[in-house]
Amino acid sequence: MTIKKLPPNIAANDCVILFDGVCKLCNVWSRFIIRFDKQQRFKLCSVQSPEGQSILGHFKMPTEHFDTMLYVEGNQVFDKSDAFLNVINKLPMPWRLLYIFKIIPKGIRNWFYDRIALNRYSLFGKYDSCMLPSTENKNRFLKNKT
């Protein structure tokens, strides 16, 4: 989905990954991005944060329950398997090779994505609250620009 106006706290060239801050799987994904995104293309943002909530509202996405990771690039938003594949495609090799899964029809990809996303708490666990970024990784997280 593309909206003409930029989301709050996001510049035209920003690449932002919104993730569920209490989900253990999502936190592993965030640490993976920090580790392998050597060019620091991506900013991370918990959907529970004020910044995440304002971005969700901008795209008219639910702000109380979270069934998908979102990837925002400027004024475009991608969800489910498209979000995952667009992020993977910007990572270095060998991770970029996973983009080959784009050839699978979106409905099938999203069915598999949903099986994991909808069961992530029972499969991987959940934190009681959002984890705070470490001091050395604070710059990797989206900050409120107001």
PDB file of C-alpha atoms in Angstrom:
ATOM      1  CA  MET A   1       0.000   0.000   0.000  1.00  0.00           C
ATOM      2  CA  THR A   2       1.298   3.456  -0.847  1.00  0.00           C
ATOM      3  CA  ILE A   3       0.066   6.671   0.743  1.00  0.00           C
ATOM      4  CA  LYS A   4       1.155  10.069  -0.611  1.00  0.00           C
ATOM      5  CA  LYS A   5       2.037  11.624   2.753  1.00  0.00           C
ATOM      6  CA  LEU A   6       5.052  10.256   4.651  1.00  0.00           C
ATOM      7  CA  PRO A   7       4.324   8.466   7.931  1.00  0.00           C
ATOM      8  CA  PRO A   8       5.234  10.224  11.198  1.00  0.00           C
ATOM      9  CA  ASN A   9       8.962  10.141  12.071  1.00  0.00           C
ATOM     10  CA  ILE A  10       9.895   8.615   8.696  1.00  0.00           C
ATOM     11  CA  ALA A  11      11.876  10.394   5.964  1.00  0.00           C
ATOM     12  CA  ALA A  12      11.518   9.625   2.254  1.00  0.00           C
ATOM     13  CA  ASN A  13      14.584   7.343   2.197  1.00  0.00           C
ATOM     14  CA  ASP A  14      13.996   5.582   5.518  1.00  0.00           C
ATOM     15  CA  CYS A  15      13.573   1.825   5.728  1.00  0.00           C
ATOM     16  CA  VAL A  16      11.779   0.931   8.962  1.00  0.00           C
ATOM     17  CA  ILE A  17      10.899  -2.502  10.304  1.00  0.00           C
ATOM     18  CA  LEU A  18       7.987  -2.514  12.749  1.00  0.00           C
ATOM     19  CA  PHE A  19       7.935  -5.543  15.017  1.00  0.00           C
ATOM     20  CA  ASP A  20       6.048  -6.818  18.060  1.00  0.00           C
ATOM     21  CA  GLY A  21       8.257  -5.753  20.954  1.00  0.00           C
ATOM     22  CA  VAL A  22       7.035  -8.450  23.366  1.00  0.00           C
ATOM     23  CA  CYS A  23       7.370 -11.353  20.904  1.00  0.00           C
ATOM     24  CA  LYS A  24      10.537 -13.395  21.462  1.00  0.00           C
ATOM     25  CA  LEU A  25      10.687 -14.431  17.783  1.00  0.00           C
ATOM     26  CA  CYS A  26      10.369 -10.790  16.700  1.00  0.00           C
ATOM     27  CA  ASN A  27      13.168  -9.794  19.059  1.00  0.00           C
ATOM     28  CA  VAL A  28      15.409 -12.498  17.570  1.00  0.00           C
ATOM     29  CA  TRP A  29      14.567 -11.060  14.133  1.00  0.00           C
ATOM     30  CA  SER A  30      15.539  -7.574  15.349  1.00  0.00           C
ATOM     31  CA  ARG A  31      18.886  -8.833  16.662  1.00  0.00           C
ATOM     32  CA  PHE A  32      19.412 -10.627  13.346  1.00  0.00           C
ATOM     33  CA  ILE A  33      18.846  -7.345  11.467  1.00  0.00           C
ATOM     34  CA  ILE A  34      21.262  -5.477  13.747  1.00  0.00           C
ATOM     35  CA  ARG A  35      23.897  -8.170  13.235  1.00  0.00           C
ATOM     36  CA  PHE A  36      23.672  -8.578   9.458  1.00  0.00           C
ATOM     37  CA  ASP A  37      22.579  -5.125   8.280  1.00  0.00           C
ATOM     38  CA  LYS A  38      26.166  -3.878   8.184  1.00  0.00           C
ATOM     39  CA  GLN A  39      25.232  -0.815   6.093  1.00  0.00           C
ATOM     40  CA  GLN A  40      22.622   0.107   8.702  1.00  0.00           C
ATOM     41  CA  ARG A  41      19.893   0.600   6.113  1.00  0.00           C
ATOM     42  CA  PHE A  42      17.134  -0.366   8.522  1.00  0.00           C
ATOM     43  CA  LYS A  43      15.683   1.330  11.566  1.00  0.00           C
ATOM     44  CA  LEU A  44      13.708  -0.807  13.980  1.00  0.00           C
ATOM     45  CA  CYS A  45      10.524   0.229  15.745  1.00  0.00           C
ATOM     46  CA  SER A  46       8.358  -1.645  18.231  1.00  0.00           C
ATOM     47  CA  VAL A  47       4.661  -1.490  17.338  1.00  0.00           C
ATOM     48  CA  GLN A  48       3.946  -0.792  21.009  1.00  0.00           C
ATOM     49  CA  SER A  49       6.097   2.366  21.050  1.00  0.00           C
ATOM     50  CA  PRO A  50       4.548   5.808  20.479  1.00  0.00           C
ATOM     51  CA  GLU A  51       6.393   5.977  17.132  1.00  0.00           C
ATOM     52  CA  GLY A  52       5.100   2.541  16.119  1.00  0.00           C
ATOM     53  CA  GLN A  53       1.554   3.400  17.143  1.00  0.00           C
ATOM     54  CA  SER A  54       1.588   6.602  15.086  1.00  0.00           C
ATOM     55  CA  ILE A  55       2.905   4.751  12.026  1.00  0.00           C
ATOM     56  CA  LEU A  56       0.245   2.046  12.394  1.00  0.00           C
ATOM     57  CA  GLY A  57      -2.411   4.744  12.655  1.00  0.00           C
ATOM     58  CA  HIS A  58      -1.038   6.493   9.564  1.00  0.00           C
ATOM     59  CA  PHE A  59      -1.529   3.312   7.510  1.00  0.00           C
ATOM     60  CA  LYS A  60      -4.872   2.525   9.205  1.00  0.00           C
ATOM     61  CA  MET A  61      -3.477  -0.702  10.676  1.00  0.00           C
ATOM     62  CA  PRO A  62      -4.654  -2.181  14.010  1.00  0.00           C
ATOM     63  CA  THR A  63      -2.984  -0.576  17.028  1.00  0.00           C
ATOM     64  CA  GLU A  64      -4.020  -3.079  19.718  1.00  0.00           C
ATOM     65  CA  HIS A  65      -3.250  -6.502  18.220  1.00  0.00           C
ATOM     66  CA  PHE A  66      -0.364  -7.320  15.932  1.00  0.00           C
ATOM     67  CA  ASP A  67      -0.485 -10.200  13.483  1.00  0.00           C
ATOM     68  CA  THR A  68       2.292  -9.175  11.130  1.00  0.00           C
ATOM     69  CA  MET A  69       5.640  -7.499  10.868  1.00  0.00           C
ATOM     70  CA  LEU A  70       5.479  -4.330   8.784  1.00  0.00           C
ATOM     71  CA  TYR A  71       8.203  -2.897   6.597  1.00  0.00           C
ATOM     72  CA  VAL A  72       7.927   0.794   5.722  1.00  0.00           C
ATOM     73  CA  GLU A  73       9.998   2.276   2.927  1.00  0.00           C
ATOM     74  CA  GLY A  74       9.283   5.984   2.620  1.00  0.00           C
ATOM     75  CA  ASN A  75       5.517   6.175   2.107  1.00  0.00           C
ATOM     76  CA  GLN A  76       5.050   2.493   1.183  1.00  0.00           C
ATOM     77  CA  VAL A  77       4.155  -0.249   3.634  1.00  0.00           C
ATOM     78  CA  PHE A  78       4.570  -4.000   3.164  1.00  0.00           C
ATOM     79  CA  ASP A  79       3.216  -6.714   5.428  1.00  0.00           C
ATOM     80  CA  LYS A  80       3.514 -10.454   5.969  1.00  0.00           C
ATOM     81  CA  SER A  81       5.745 -12.320   3.512  1.00  0.00           C
ATOM     82  CA  ASP A  82       6.224  -9.228   1.325  1.00  0.00           C
ATOM     83  CA  ALA A  83       7.685  -7.382   4.328  1.00  0.00           C
ATOM     84  CA  PHE A  84      10.042 -10.255   5.115  1.00  0.00           C
ATOM     85  CA  LEU A  85      11.169 -10.687   1.501  1.00  0.00           C
ATOM     86  CA  ASN A  86      11.699  -6.962   0.899  1.00  0.00           C
ATOM     87  CA  VAL A  87      13.909  -6.790   3.977  1.00  0.00           C
ATOM     88  CA  ILE A  88      15.830  -9.951   3.065  1.00  0.00           C
ATOM     89  CA  ASN A  89      16.432  -8.589  -0.431  1.00  0.00           C
ATOM     90  CA  LYS A  90      18.327  -5.620   1.049  1.00  0.00           C
ATOM     91  CA  LEU A  91      20.602  -7.744   3.240  1.00  0.00           C
ATOM     92  CA  PRO A  92      24.001  -8.995   2.071  1.00  0.00           C
ATOM     93  CA  MET A  93      24.634 -12.446   0.658  1.00  0.00           C
ATOM     94  CA  PRO A  94      23.877 -15.224   1.490  1.00  0.00           C
ATOM     95  CA  TRP A  95      20.655 -13.917   3.111  1.00  0.00           C
ATOM     96  CA  ARG A  96      19.552 -12.214  -0.094  1.00  0.00           C
ATOM     97  CA  LEU A  97      19.228 -15.647  -1.709  1.00  0.00           C
ATOM     98  CA  LEU A  98      16.056 -16.221   0.321  1.00  0.00           C
ATOM     99  CA  TYR A  99      14.377 -13.703  -1.989  1.00  0.00           C
ATOM    100  CA  ILE A 100      13.926 -16.656  -4.380  1.00  0.00           C
ATOM    101  CA  PHE A 101      10.782 -17.462  -2.355  1.00  0.00           C
ATOM    102  CA  LYS A 102       9.161 -14.457  -4.062  1.00  0.00           C
ATOM    103  CA  ILE A 103       8.343 -16.849  -6.942  1.00  0.00           C
ATOM    104  CA  ILE A 104       5.848 -18.635  -4.688  1.00  0.00           C
ATOM    105  CA  PRO A 105       2.378 -17.112  -5.077  1.00  0.00           C
ATOM    106  CA  LYS A 106       1.670 -14.485  -2.411  1.00  0.00           C
ATOM    107  CA  GLY A 107      -1.396 -16.322  -1.077  1.00  0.00           C
ATOM    108  CA  ILE A 108       0.655 -19.432  -0.350  1.00  0.00           C
ATOM    109  CA  ARG A 109       3.549 -17.420   1.154  1.00  0.00           C
ATOM    110  CA  ASN A 110       1.161 -15.509   3.386  1.00  0.00           C
ATOM    111  CA  TRP A 111      -0.596 -18.707   4.494  1.00  0.00           C
ATOM    112  CA  PHE A 112       2.739 -20.014   5.814  1.00  0.00           C
ATOM    113  CA  TYR A 113       3.582 -16.612   7.292  1.00  0.00           C
ATOM    114  CA  ASP A 114       0.239 -16.510   9.116  1.00  0.00           C
ATOM    115  CA  ARG A 115       0.749 -19.998  10.607  1.00  0.00           C
ATOM    116  CA  ILE A 116       3.914 -18.750  12.316  1.00  0.00           C
ATOM    117  CA  ALA A 117       2.685 -15.230  13.142  1.00  0.00           C
ATOM    118  CA  LEU A 118      -0.602 -16.323  14.687  1.00  0.00           C
ATOM    119  CA  ASN A 119       1.123 -18.971  16.839  1.00  0.00           C
ATOM    120  CA  ARG A 120       4.365 -17.128  17.627  1.00  0.00           C
ATOM    121  CA  TYR A 121       3.670 -16.648  21.336  1.00  0.00           C
ATOM    122  CA  SER A 122       2.900 -20.326  21.932  1.00  0.00           C
ATOM    123  CA  LEU A 123       5.808 -21.462  19.725  1.00  0.00           C
ATOM    124  CA  PHE A 124       8.512 -19.016  20.835  1.00  0.00           C
ATOM    125  CA  GLY A 125       7.230 -17.234  23.933  1.00  0.00           C
ATOM    126  CA  LYS A 126       6.467 -13.696  24.978  1.00  0.00           C
ATOM    127  CA  TYR A 127       8.093 -11.083  27.196  1.00  0.00           C
ATOM    128  CA  ASP A 128       6.077  -9.259  29.861  1.00  0.00           C
ATOM    129  CA  SER A 129       7.140  -5.913  28.410  1.00  0.00           C
ATOM    130  CA  CYS A 130       9.055  -4.544  25.425  1.00  0.00           C
ATOM    131  CA  MET A 131      12.782  -4.938  25.696  1.00  0.00           C
ATOM    132  CA  LEU A 132      14.811  -1.738  25.557  1.00  0.00           C
ATOM    133  CA  PRO A 133      17.594  -1.402  22.984  1.00  0.00           C
ATOM    134  CA  SER A 134      21.133  -1.680  24.297  1.00  0.00           C
ATOM    135  CA  THR A 135      23.243   1.479  24.459  1.00  0.00           C
ATOM    136  CA  GLU A 136      25.347   0.414  21.458  1.00  0.00           C
ATOM    137  CA  ASN A 137      22.233  -0.296  19.342  1.00  0.00           C
ATOM    138  CA  LYS A 138      20.069   2.678  20.351  1.00  0.00           C
ATOM    139  CA  ASN A 139      20.830   4.437  17.052  1.00  0.00           C
ATOM    140  CA  ARG A 140      19.252   1.500  15.167  1.00  0.00           C
ATOM    141  CA  PHE A 141      15.786   2.287  16.559  1.00  0.00           C
ATOM    142  CA  LEU A 142      13.379   4.881  15.202  1.00  0.00           C
ATOM    143  CA  LYS A 143      13.109   7.984  17.347  1.00  0.00           C
ATOM    144  CA  ASN A 144      10.292  10.467  17.620  1.00  0.00           C
ATOM    145  CA  LYS A 145      11.256  13.520  15.532  1.00  0.00           C
ATOM    146  CA  THR A 146       8.903  15.909  17.306  1.00  0.00           C
TER     147      THR A 146
END
